[in-house]
XYZ file of C-alpha atoms in Angstrom:
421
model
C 32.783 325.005 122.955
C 36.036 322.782 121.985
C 38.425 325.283 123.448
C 36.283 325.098 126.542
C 36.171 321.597 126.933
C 39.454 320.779 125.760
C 41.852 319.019 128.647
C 39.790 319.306 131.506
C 40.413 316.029 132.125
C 43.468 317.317 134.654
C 42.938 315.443 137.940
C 39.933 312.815 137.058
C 41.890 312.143 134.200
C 44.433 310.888 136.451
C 42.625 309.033 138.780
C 40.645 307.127 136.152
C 43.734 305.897 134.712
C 44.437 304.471 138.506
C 41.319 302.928 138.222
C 41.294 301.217 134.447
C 45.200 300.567 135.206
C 44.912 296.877 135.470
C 42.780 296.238 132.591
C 44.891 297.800 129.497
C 45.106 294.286 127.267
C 43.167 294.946 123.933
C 39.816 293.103 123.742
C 39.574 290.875 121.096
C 36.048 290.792 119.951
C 34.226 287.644 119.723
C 32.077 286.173 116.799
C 29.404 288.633 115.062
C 27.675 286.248 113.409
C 24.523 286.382 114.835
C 24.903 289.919 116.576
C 21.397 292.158 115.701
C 19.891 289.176 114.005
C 16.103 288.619 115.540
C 16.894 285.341 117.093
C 19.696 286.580 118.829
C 19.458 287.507 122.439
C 17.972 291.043 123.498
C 21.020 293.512 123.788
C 20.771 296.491 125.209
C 22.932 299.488 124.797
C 23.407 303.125 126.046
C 24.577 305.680 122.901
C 26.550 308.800 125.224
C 26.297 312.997 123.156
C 25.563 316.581 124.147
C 23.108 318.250 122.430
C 23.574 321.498 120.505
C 20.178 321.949 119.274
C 17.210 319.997 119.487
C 17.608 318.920 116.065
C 20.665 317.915 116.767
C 18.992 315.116 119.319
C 16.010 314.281 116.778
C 19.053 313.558 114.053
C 20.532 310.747 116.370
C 16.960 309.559 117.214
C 16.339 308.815 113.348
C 20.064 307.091 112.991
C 19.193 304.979 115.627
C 15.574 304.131 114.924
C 17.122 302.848 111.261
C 19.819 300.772 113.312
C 17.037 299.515 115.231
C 14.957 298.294 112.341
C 17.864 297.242 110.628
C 19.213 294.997 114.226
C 15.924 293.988 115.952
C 17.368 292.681 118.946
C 19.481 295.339 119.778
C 17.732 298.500 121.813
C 19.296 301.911 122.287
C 18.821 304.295 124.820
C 19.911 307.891 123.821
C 21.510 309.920 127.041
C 21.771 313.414 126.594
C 24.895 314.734 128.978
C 24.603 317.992 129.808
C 26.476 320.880 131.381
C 30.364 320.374 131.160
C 30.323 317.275 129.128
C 33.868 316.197 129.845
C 33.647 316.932 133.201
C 30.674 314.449 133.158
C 31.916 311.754 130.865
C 34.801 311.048 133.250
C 33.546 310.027 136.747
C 30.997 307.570 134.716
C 34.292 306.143 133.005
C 36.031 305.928 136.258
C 32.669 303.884 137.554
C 32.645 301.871 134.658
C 29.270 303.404 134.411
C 29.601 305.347 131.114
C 27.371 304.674 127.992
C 27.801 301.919 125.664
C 29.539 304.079 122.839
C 29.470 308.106 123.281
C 30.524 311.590 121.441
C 34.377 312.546 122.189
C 35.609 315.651 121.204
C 39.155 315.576 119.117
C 40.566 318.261 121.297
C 40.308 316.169 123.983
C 40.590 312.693 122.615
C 43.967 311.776 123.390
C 43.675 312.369 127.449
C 40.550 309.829 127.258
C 42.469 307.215 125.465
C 45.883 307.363 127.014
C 43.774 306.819 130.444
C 42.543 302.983 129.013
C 38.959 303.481 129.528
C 38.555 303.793 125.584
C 38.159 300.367 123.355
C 40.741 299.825 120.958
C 38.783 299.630 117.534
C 41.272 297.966 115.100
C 40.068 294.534 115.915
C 36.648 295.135 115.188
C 37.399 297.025 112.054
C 39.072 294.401 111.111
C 36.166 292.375 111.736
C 33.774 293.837 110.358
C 35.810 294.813 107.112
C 34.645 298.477 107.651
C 36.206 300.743 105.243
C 38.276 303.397 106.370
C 39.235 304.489 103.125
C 36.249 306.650 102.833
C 37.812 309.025 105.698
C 40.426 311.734 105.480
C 43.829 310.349 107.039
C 43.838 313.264 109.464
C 40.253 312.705 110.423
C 41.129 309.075 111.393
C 44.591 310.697 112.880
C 42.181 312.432 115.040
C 41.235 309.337 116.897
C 44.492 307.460 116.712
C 46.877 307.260 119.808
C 49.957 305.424 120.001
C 49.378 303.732 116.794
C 45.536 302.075 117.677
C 42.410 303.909 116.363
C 39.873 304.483 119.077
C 37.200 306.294 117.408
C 35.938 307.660 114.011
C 34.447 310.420 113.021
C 31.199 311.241 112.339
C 31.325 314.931 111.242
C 34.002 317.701 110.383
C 34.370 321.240 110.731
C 37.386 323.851 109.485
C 38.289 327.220 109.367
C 37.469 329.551 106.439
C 37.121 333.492 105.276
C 33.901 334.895 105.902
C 33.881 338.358 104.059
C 31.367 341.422 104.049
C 31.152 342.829 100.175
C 29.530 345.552 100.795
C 32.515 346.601 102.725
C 35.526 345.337 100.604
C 33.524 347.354 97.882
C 33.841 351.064 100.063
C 37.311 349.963 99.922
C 37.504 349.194 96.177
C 37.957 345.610 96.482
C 36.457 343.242 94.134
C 36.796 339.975 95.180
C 38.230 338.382 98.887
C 41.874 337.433 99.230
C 43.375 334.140 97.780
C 46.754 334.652 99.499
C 47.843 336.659 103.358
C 49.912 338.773 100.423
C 46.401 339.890 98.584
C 45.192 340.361 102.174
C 47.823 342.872 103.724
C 47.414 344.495 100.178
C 43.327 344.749 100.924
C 44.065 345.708 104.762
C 45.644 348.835 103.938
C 42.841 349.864 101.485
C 39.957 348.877 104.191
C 42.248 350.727 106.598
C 42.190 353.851 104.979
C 38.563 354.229 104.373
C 38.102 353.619 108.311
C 37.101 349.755 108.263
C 38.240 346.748 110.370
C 40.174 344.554 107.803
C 39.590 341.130 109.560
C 38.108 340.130 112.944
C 40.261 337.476 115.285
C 40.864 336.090 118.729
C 44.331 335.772 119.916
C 43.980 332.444 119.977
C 46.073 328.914 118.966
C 43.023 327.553 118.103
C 42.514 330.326 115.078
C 46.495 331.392 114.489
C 47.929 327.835 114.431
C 47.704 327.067 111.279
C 50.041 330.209 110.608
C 52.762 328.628 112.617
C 52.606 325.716 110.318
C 52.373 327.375 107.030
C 55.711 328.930 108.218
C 57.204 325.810 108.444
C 56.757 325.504 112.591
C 55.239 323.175 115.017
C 54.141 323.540 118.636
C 54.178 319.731 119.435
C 55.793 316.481 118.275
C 53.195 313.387 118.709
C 55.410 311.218 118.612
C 57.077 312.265 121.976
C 54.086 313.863 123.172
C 55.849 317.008 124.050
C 55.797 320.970 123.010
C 57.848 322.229 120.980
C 57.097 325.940 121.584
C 61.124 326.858 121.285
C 61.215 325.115 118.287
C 63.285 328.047 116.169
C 60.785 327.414 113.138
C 58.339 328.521 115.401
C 59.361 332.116 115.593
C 58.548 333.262 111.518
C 54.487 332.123 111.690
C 54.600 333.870 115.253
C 56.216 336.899 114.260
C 54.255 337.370 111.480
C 50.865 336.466 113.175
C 52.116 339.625 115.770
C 52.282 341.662 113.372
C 49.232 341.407 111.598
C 48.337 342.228 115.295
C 50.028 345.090 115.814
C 49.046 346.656 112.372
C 45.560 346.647 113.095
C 45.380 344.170 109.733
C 43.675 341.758 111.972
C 41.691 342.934 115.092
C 40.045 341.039 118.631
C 36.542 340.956 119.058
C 37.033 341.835 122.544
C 38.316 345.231 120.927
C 35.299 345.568 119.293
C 32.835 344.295 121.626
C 32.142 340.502 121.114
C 33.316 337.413 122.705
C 34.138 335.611 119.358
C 34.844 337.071 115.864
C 31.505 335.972 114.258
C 29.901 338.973 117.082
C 31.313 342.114 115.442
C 31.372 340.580 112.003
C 27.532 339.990 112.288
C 27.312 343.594 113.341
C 29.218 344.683 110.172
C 32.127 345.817 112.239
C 34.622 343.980 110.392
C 35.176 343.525 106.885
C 36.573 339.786 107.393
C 36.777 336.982 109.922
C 38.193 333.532 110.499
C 35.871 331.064 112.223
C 34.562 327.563 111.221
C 30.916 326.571 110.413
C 29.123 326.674 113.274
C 28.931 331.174 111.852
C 26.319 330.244 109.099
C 23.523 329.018 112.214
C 25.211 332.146 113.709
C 24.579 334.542 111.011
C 21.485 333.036 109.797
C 20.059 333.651 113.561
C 21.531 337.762 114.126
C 22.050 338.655 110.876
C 19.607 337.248 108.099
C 19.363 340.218 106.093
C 23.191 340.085 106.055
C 24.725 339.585 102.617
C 27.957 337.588 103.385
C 30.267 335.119 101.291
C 32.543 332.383 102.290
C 35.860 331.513 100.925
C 38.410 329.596 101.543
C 41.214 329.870 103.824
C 44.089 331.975 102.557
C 47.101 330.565 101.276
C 50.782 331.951 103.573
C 54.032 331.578 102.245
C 52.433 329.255 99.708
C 50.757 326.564 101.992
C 47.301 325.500 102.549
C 47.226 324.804 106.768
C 44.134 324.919 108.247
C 42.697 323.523 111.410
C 40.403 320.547 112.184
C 37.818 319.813 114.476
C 36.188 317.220 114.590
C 34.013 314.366 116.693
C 33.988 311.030 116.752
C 32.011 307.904 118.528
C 34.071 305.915 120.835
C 33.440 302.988 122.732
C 33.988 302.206 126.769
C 36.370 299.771 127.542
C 33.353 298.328 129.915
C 31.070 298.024 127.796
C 28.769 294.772 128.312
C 28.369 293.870 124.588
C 31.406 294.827 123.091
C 30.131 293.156 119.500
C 26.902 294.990 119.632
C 28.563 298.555 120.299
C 31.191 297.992 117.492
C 28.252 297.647 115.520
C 26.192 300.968 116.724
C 29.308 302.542 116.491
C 29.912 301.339 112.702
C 26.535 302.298 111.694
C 26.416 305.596 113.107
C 29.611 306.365 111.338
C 28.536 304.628 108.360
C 27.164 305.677 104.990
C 23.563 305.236 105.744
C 23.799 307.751 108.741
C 26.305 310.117 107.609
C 23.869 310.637 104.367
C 21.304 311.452 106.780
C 23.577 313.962 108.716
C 24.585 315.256 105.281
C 20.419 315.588 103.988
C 20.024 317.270 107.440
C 22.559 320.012 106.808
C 23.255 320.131 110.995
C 27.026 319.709 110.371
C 29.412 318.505 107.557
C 29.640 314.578 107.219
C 33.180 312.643 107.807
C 32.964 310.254 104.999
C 34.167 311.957 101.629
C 31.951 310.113 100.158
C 28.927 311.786 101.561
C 30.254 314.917 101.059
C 29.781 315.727 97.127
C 25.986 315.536 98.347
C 26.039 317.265 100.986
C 27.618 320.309 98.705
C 25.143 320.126 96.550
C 22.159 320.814 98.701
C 24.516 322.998 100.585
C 26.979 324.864 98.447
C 27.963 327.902 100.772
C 30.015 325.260 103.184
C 32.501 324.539 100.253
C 35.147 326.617 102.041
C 34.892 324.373 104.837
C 35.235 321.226 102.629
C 37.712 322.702 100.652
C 39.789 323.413 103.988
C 40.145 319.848 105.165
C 42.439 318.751 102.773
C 45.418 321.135 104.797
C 44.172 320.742 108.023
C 45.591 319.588 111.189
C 43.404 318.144 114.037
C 42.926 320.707 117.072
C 44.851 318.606 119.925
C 48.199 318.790 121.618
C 48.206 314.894 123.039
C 47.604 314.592 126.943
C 49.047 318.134 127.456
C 45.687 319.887 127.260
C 44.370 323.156 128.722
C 47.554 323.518 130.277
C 49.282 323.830 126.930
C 46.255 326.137 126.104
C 46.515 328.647 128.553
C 50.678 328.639 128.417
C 50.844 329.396 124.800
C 47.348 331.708 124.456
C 48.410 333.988 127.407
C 51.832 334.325 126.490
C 51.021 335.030 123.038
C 48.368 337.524 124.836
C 50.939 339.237 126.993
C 53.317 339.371 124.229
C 51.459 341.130 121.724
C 50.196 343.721 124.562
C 53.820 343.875 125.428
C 55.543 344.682 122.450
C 57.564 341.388 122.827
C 59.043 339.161 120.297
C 58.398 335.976 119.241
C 60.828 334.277 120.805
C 59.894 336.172 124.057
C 56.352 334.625 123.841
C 57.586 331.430 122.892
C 59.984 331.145 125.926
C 57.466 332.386 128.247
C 55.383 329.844 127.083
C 57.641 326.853 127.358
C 58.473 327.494 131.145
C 54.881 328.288 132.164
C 53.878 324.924 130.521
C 57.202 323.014 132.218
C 56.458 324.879 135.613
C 52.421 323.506 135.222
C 53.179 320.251 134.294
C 55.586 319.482 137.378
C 53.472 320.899 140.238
């Protein structure tokens, strides 16, 4: 779902930005004091998500009935948007009409705040002392554009090694790989008995964090601009080809799913490389399944691994720009987050909250683990355009026999040649 939603924002995007052009200066909230307090006026406010499950919806419901209780004056209103979420978020932010505070994506999160219909937070953080210290630096670099935060998160997901044992075992394999140089090792012995070594889409969003382990980069932040010809790009592309080529690492498409967690369910594959959301997965197709997780292999000595994540943000309309800081505090806050950790629906943002939410839930420890390496899943403002020029060159190239540099080219001018029409 974040590949699908990423940079959609294309030409809405745009003409929100006309819209929210003249009204860029940073609000500068006012006094708190009496903000949630009973004899404060009734407020009002609209909380903005998509719903993945319907426990996912009765999860907000309880954060908000304890802000409620907690800020008696202050009423929410939960909005479920559904269908293409971005697609939906952006005319109500062009209308001024969008909720209160909302979900936003990091894939995504930089086209929403470089159009100025996001709140700067830093004021209010600074306000309301809230302690970012409790957050990973690259979850908060997540939500940070041009040097002001605009959101924080409120859960975290990364990539780790989902493994079969019952097929490593045909293959005389003890244990899953530590290292990409145990792995090629165990490829060859899954190989020879007949048996997929590792399921996985030919796709940035999975390979990227072999570019980086490799000592490359696909985009500088700080110009906003991809780097695709970068010349440390072409050793983590190279290789990434050909694990490809080998057969070490396999599509799903090849073997008859649209994502890797398909054929690994089926007990096609020995290994795969996807993020959480596989244990709902696998609990759902395959509960008799015997499965582990590990954590993400180690290449060329490095730990990259990718991040995605979701934050609440705030509308630069907003009425009661107080009140939302504080929903938007809260559900971010301890209180929640130990209720989205006691809940189990997805891994909670604040380290803090995390030790517990291992120890109810110990299998997601590979997912934990992989944070600490990992590099938010965005590419600025350049979104699904960078997407598709990098994915379908690296597509072409493999089914081409082409090299890395080949692919890399190709995807440098197909990104230039979108970007200008």
């Amino acid at each position: 779902m974040k590949k699908r939603l990423m940079g959609i924002a294309g030409a809405a995007v745009v003409a929100m930005g006309a819209v929210t052009a003249c009204g860029q200066a940073q609000s500068v909230p006012s006094s708190q004091a009496n903000v949630g307090s009973a004899s404060a006026a009734p407020i009002h406010l609209t909380l903005g998500m998509w719903a993945s499950s319907p426990a996912e919806k009765q999860l907000v419901e309880r954060q908000v009935a304890l802000f409620e209780k907690e800020n008696p004056n202050i009423k929410v209103s939960i909005q479920v948007i559904t269908g293409n979420y971005l697609q939906a978020l952006q005319p109500m932010l062009a209308a001024h009409d969008a909720p209160d505070i909302f979900y936003v994506d990091s894939s995504y999160a930089p086209t929403l705040e470089a159009s100025g219909a996001i709140m700067p937070l830093d004021s209010f953080i600074k306000q309301d002392h809230v302690d970012l210290s409790d957050f990973q630096k690259n979850l908060l670099d997540a939500f940070t554009w041009q040097g002001h935060i605009y959101g924080l998160p409120k859960d975290m997901n990364t990539m780790a090694l989902e493994y079969n044992p019952a097929l490593l075992a045909k293959a005389g394999i003890q244990s899953p790989p530590k290292t990409f140089a145990q792995f090629d090792q165990d490829a060859a012995k899954l190989k020879a008995k007949g048996i997929v070594p590792l399921d996985m889409p030919i796709d940035v969003a999975r390979y990227y964090p072999f570019i980086v382990d490799m000592g490359g980069s696909y985009y500088n932040k700080a110009t906003n601009q991809a780097t695709f010809t970068n010349k440390a790009n072409v050793a983590g592309l190279t290789w990434f080809m050909k694990e490809m080529e080998s057969g070490n690492f396999v599509t799903p498409q090849d073997q008859g799913g649209s994502w890797a967690g398909v054929p690994f369910a089926e007990g096609k594959a020995a290994m795969a490389l996807e993020g959480a959301w596989i244990v709902p997965f696998m609990q759902q197709t395959a509960p008799k399944m015997k499965y582990g997780i590990a954590d993400f292999p180690s290449l060329n000595g490095h730990d990259a691994n990718m991040l995605f994540t979701v934050a609440y943000e705030m509308s630069k309309y907003t009425k009661n720009p107080d009140a939302a800081a504080k929903l938007l505090f809260f559900m971010t806050g301890k209180e929640a987050l130990k209720m989205t950790a006691d809940s189990g629906l997805a891994i909670p943002s604040r380290t803090s909250e995390q030790g517990e939410f291992l120890k109810k839930y110990p299998s997601y420890k590979g997912f934990v683990d992989g944070l600490k390496g990992a590099i938010p899943y965005q590419f600025g403002t350049l979104g699904q355009n960078f997407l598709d020029a990098i994915n379908n060159a690296t597509q072409q190239g493999i089914l081409k026999k082409e090299s890395a540099q080949q692919v890399l080219s190709q995807a440098q001018q197909t990104l230039a040649s979108q970007m200008n029409d």
